[in-house]
CSV table of C-alpha atoms and ligand atoms in Angstrom, one decimal:
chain,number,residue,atom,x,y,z
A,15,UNK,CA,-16.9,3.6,19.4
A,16,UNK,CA,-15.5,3.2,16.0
A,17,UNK,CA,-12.5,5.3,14.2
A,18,UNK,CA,-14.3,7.5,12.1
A,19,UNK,CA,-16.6,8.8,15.1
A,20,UNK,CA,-13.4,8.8,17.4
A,21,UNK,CA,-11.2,10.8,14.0
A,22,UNK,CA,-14.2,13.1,13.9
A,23,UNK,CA,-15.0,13.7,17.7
A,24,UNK,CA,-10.7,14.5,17.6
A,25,UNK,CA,-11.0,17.2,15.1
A,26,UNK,CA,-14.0,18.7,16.4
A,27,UNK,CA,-12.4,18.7,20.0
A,28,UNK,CA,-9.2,20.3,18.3
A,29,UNK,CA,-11.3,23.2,16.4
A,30,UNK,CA,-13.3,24.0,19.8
A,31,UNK,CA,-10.4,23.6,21.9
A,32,UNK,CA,-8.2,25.2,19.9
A,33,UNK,CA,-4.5,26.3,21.6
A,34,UNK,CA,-5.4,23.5,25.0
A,35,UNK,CA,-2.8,21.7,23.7
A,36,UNK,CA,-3.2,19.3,27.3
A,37,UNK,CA,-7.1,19.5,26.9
A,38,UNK,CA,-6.6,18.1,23.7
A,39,UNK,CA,-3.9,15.4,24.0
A,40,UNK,CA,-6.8,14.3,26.7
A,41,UNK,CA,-9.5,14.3,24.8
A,42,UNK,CA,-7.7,12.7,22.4
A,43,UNK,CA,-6.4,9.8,24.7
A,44,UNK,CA,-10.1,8.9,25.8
A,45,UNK,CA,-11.5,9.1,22.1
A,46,UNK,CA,-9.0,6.9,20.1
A,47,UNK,CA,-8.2,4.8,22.7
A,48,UNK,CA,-11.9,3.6,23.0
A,49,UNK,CA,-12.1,2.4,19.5
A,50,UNK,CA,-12.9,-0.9,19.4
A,51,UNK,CA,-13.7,-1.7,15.8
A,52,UNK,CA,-11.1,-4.7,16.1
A,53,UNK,CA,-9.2,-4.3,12.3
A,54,UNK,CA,-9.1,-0.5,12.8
A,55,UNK,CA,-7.6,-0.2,16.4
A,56,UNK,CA,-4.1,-1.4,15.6
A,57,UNK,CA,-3.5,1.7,13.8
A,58,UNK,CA,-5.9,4.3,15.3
A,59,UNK,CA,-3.8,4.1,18.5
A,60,UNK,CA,-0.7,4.2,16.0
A,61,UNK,CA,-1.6,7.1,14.4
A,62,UNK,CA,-2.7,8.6,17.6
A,63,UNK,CA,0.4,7.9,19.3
A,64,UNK,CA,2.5,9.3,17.1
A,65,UNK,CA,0.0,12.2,16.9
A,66,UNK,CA,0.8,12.6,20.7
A,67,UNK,CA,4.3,12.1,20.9
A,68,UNK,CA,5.3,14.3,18.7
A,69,UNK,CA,6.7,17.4,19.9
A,70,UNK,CA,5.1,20.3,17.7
A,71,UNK,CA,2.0,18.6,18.7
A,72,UNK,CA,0.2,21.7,19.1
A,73,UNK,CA,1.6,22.6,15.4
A,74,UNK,CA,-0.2,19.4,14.3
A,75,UNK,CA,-3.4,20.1,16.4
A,76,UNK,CA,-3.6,23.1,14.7
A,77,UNK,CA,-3.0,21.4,11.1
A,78,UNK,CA,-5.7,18.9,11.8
A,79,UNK,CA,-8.0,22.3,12.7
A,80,UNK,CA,-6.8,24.0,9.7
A,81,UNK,CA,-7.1,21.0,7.4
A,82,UNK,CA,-10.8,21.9,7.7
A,83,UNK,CA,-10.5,25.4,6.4
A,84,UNK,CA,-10.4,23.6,3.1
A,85,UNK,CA,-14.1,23.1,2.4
A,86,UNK,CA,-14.9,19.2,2.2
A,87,UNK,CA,-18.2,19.9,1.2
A,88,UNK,CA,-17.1,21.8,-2.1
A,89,UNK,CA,-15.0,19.5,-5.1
A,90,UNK,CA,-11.7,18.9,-3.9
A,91,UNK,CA,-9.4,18.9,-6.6
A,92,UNK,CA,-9.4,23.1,-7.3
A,93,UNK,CA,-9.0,23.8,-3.8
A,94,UNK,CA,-6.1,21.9,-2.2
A,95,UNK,CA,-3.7,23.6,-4.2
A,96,UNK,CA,-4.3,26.9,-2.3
A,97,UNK,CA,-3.0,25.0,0.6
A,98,UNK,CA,0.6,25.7,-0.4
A,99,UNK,CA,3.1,24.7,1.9
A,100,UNK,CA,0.9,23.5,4.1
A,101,UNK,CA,-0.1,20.5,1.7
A,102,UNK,CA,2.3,18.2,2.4
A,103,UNK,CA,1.3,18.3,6.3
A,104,UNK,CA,-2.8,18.5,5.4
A,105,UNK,CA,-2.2,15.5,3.1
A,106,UNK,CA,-1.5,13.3,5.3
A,107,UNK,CA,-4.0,14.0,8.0
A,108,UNK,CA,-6.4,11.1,7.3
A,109,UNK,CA,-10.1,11.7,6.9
A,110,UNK,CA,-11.0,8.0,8.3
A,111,UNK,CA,-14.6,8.7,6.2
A,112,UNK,CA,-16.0,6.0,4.2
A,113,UNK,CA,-17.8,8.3,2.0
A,114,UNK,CA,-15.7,9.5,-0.7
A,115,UNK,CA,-15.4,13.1,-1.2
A,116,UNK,CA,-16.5,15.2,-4.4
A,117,UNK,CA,-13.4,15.7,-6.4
A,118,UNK,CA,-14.8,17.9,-9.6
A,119,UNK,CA,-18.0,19.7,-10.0
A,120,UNK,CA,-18.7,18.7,-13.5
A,121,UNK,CA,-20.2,15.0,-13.6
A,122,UNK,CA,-17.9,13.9,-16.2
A,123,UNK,CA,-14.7,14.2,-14.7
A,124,UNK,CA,-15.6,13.0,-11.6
A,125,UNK,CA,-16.7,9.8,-13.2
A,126,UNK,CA,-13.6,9.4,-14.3
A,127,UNK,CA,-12.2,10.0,-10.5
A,128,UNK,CA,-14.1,7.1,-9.7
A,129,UNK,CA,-12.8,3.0,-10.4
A,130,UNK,CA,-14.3,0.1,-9.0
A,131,UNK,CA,-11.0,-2.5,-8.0
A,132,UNK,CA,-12.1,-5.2,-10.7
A,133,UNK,CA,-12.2,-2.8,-13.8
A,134,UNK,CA,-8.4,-2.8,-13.2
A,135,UNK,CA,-8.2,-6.8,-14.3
A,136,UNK,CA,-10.5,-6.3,-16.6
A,137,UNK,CA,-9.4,-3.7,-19.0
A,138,UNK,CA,-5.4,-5.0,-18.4
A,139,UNK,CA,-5.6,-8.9,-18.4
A,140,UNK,CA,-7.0,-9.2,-21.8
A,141,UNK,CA,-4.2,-6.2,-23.2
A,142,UNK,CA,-1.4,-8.5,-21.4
A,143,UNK,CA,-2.4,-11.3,-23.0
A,144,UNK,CA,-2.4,-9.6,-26.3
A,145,UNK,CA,1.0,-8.7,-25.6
A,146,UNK,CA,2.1,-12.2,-25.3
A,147,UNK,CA,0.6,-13.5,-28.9
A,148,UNK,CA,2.5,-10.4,-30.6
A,149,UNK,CA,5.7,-11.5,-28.9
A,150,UNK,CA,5.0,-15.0,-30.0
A,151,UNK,CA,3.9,-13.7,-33.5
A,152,UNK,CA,7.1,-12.4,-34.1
A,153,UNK,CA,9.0,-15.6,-33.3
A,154,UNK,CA,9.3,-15.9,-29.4
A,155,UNK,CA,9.3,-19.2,-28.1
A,156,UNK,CA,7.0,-19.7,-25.4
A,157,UNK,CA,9.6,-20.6,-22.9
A,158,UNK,CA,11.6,-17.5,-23.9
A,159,UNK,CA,8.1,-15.6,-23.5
A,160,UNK,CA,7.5,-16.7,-19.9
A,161,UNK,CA,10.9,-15.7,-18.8
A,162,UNK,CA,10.3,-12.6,-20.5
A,163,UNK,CA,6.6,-12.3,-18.6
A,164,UNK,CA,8.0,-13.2,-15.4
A,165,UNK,CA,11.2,-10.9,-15.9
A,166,UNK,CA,8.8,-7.9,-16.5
A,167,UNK,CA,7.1,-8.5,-13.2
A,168,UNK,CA,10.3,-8.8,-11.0
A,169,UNK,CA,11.4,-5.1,-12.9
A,170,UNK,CA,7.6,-3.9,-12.2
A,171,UNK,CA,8.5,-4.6,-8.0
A,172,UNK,CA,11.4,-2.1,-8.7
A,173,UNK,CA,8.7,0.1,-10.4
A,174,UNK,CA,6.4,0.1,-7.7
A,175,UNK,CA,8.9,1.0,-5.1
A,176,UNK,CA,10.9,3.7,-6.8
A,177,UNK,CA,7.3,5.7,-8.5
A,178,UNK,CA,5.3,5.1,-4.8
A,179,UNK,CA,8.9,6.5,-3.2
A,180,UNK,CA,10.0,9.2,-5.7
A,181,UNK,CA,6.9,10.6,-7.8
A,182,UNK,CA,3.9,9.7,-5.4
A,183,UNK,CA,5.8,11.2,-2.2
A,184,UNK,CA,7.2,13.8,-4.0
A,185,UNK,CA,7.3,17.2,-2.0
A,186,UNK,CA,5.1,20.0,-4.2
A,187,UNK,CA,3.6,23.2,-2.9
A,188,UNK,CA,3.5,25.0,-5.6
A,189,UNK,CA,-0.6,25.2,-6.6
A,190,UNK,CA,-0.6,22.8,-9.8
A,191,UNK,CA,2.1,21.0,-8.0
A,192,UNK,CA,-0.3,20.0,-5.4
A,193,UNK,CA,-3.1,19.2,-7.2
A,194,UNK,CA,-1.5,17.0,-9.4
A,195,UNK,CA,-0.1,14.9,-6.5
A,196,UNK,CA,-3.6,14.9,-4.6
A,197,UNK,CA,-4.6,13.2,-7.9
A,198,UNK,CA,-1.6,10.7,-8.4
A,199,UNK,CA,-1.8,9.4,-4.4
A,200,UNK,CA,-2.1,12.5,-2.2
A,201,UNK,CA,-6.0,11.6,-2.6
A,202,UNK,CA,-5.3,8.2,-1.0
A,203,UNK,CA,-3.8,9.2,2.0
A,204,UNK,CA,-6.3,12.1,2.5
A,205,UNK,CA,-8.9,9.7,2.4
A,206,UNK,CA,-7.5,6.0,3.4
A,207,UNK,CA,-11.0,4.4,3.4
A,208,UNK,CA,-12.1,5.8,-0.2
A,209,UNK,CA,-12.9,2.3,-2.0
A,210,UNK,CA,-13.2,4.1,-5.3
A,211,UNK,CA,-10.2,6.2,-5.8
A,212,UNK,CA,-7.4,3.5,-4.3
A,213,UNK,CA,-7.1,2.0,-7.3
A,214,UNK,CA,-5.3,3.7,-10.8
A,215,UNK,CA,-8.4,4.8,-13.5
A,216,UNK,CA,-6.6,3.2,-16.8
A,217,UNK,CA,-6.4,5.8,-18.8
A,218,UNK,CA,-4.3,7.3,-15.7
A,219,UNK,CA,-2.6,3.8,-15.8
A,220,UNK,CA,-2.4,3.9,-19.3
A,221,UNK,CA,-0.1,7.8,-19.5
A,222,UNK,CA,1.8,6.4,-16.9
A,223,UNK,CA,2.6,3.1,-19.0
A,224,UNK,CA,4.1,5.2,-22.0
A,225,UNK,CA,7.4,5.7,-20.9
A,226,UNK,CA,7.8,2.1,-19.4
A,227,UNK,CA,6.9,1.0,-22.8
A,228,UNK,CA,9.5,3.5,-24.6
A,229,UNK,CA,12.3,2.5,-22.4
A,230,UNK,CA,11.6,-1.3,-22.7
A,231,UNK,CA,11.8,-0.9,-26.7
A,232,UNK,CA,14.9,0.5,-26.6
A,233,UNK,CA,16.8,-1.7,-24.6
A,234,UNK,CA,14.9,-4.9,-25.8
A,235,UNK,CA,14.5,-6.7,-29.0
A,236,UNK,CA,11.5,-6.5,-31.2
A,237,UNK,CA,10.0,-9.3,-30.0
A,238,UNK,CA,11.0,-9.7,-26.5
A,239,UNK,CA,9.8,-5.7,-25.7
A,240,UNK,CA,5.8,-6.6,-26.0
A,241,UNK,CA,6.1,-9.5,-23.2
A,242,UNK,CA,8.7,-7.7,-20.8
A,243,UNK,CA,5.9,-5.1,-21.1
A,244,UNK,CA,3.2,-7.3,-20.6
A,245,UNK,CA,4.8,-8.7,-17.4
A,246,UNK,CA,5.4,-5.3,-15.9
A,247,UNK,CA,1.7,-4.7,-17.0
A,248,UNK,CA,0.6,-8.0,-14.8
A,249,UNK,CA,2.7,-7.0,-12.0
A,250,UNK,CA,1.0,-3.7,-11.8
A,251,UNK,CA,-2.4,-5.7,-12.0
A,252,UNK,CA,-1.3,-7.9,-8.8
A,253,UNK,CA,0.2,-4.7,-7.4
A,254,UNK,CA,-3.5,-2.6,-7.4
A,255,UNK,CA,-5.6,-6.2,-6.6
A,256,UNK,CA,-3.2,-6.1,-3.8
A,257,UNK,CA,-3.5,-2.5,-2.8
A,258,UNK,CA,-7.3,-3.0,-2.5
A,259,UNK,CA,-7.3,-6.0,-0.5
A,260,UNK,CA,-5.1,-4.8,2.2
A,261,UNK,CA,-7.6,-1.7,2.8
A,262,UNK,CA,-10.5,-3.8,2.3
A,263,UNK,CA,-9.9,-7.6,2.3
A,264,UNK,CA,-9.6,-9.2,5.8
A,265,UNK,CA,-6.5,-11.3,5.7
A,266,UNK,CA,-6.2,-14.4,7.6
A,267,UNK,CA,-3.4,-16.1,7.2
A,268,UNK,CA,0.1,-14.8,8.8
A,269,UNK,CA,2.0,-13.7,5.9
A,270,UNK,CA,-1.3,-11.6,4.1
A,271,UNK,CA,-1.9,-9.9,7.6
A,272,UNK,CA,2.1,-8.5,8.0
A,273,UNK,CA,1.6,-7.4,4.3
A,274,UNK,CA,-1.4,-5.2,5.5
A,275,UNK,CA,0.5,-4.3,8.8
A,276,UNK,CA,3.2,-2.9,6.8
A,277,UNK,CA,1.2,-1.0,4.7
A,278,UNK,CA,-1.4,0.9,7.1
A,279,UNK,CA,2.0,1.6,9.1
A,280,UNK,CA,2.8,4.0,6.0
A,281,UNK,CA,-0.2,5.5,6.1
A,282,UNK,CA,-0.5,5.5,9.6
A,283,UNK,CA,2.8,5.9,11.4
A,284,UNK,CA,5.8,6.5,9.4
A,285,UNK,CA,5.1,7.8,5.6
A,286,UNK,CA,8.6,8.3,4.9
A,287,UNK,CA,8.8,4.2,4.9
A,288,UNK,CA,7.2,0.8,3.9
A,289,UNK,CA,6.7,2.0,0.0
A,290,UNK,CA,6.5,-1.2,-0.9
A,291,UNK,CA,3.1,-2.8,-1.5
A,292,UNK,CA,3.0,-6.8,-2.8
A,293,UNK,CA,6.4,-7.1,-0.9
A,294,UNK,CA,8.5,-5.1,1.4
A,295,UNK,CA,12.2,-6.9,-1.0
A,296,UNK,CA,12.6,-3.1,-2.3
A,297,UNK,CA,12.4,-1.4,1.2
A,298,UNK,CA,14.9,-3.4,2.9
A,299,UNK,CA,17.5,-3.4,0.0
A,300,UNK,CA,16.9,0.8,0.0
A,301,UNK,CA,16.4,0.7,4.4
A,302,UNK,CA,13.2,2.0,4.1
A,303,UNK,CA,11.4,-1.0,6.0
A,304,UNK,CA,10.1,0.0,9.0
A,305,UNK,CA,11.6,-1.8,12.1
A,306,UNK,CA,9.2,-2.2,14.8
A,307,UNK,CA,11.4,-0.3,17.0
A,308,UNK,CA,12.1,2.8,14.5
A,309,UNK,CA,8.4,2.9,13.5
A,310,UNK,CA,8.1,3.5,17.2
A,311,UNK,CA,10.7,6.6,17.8
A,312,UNK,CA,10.1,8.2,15.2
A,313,UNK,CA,6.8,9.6,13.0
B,23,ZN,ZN1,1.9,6.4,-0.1
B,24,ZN,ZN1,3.3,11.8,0.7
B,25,ZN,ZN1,-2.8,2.4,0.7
């Protein structure tokens, strides 16, 4: 069987079977326990663990059932809000669905929902290396403009850990509240398999960039401020690439395969850990990197 018939056969067991709390657990043992799709498993029995563990398991049966109240076959983005408190909880219930979900009715916006991994290279690369000649232009040497580039990536790492900590997991219930975080990342973890809405869109990418750029020309010089920008700029590049290939790339070398590890354990098992993405430096200065052991105690 593989996860997304096992996710679905789980939640349809849970809406029939409603209040069986031991009917369900069962069901639930036989049907993710029987996946077998062999990158998938790892964290199906995870999730499904932790699912069974818990102790207001019934409470969390009865979020998976509700999560369905919201009407996946109507655009998203309008509705989710309504969920109130109950967000944070129906958020991270994954959908394990390769099809991506409708997110606005009108066709425009939802194109703009929508970005395929290598647009992010694309559109960035070319504005980063921009950023270097105007640093150079105004009388950087190109030593000085490497340490610069390099120093810009080393503060994006500190970036990605403290906005995918503090702003992406940040607790909202109110309604705009909620849909403003199931557009930032509460989309992602609704919908782990999504291909096109893991990724940032740019001009998202491009709002979020405004205040790293204010802050680094204040505390920089002239001509330092457009490569320490840049480099932040190219870490975020290798920080999406990197995002993508750990859902979707199929890692075969030792160090590539803990990196995805650690991240499906975030979505998977403990969401309250493992918020770094390109390196897990940030989570075990803050002790927010997921010992084997903790991952397994507790959700
Ligand atoms: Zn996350
Ligand atoms: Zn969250
Ligand atoms: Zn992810």
């Amino acid at each position: 069987m593989d996860i997304v018939t096992a996710i679905q056969g789980l939640s349809n067991d849970v809406a029939t079977l409603g209040k069986d709390l031991a009917r369900v657990k069962e069901f639930a043992i036989i049907r993710l326990f029987s996946v077998n799709d062999s990158d998938l498993e790892h964290f199906a029995q995870g999730w499904s663990k932790s699912f069974l563990d818990a102790d207001d398991g019934l409470e969390r049966a009865e979020m998976v059932a509700k999560g369905f109240t919201v009407d996946l076959n109507k655009p998203l983005v309008f509705q989710v809000g309504h969920l109130g408190e109950a967000y944070e909880e129906w958020v991270h219930i994954p959908i394990v669905s390769k099809e991506g979900p409708r997110f606005f009715a009108s066709d425009i916006l939802e194109f703009f929902t929508k970005t395929k991994w290598w647009v992010v290279p694309l559109v960035w690369l070319p504005f980063i290396c921009w950023l270097v000649s105007v640093s150079l232009q105004r009388g950087l040497l190109p030593p000085h403009a490497a340490l610069a580039l390099a120093g810009g990536v080393l503060i994006w790492t500190l970036l990605e850990y403290t906005l995918h900590r503090f702003l992406f997991h940040m607790k909202t219930r109110s309604y705009w509240g909620n849909t403003l975080h199931y557009l930032l990342h509460g989309c992602h973890h609704k919908h782990p398999l999504d291909k096109l809405r893991l990724v940032f869109p740019p001009v998202a990418a491009a709002i979020l960039s405004i205040p790293v750029w204010t802050t680094f020309r204040l505390l920089s010089t002239p001509c330092v401020a457009p490569a320490l920008f840049g480099g932040a700029l190219l870490g975020y590049v290798m920080y999406d690439c990197t995002h993508y290939y750990l859902h979707h790339g199929k890692p075969s070398s030792g160090a590539t395969q803990n990196l995805k590890r650690y991240h499906l354990n975030h979505h998977f098992k403990v969401q309250s850990m493992g918020f770094g993405i390109t390196s897990p430096l940030w989570d075990k200065v803050f002790r927010t990197f997921p010992e084997p052991k903790a991952a397994e105690r507790s959700r």
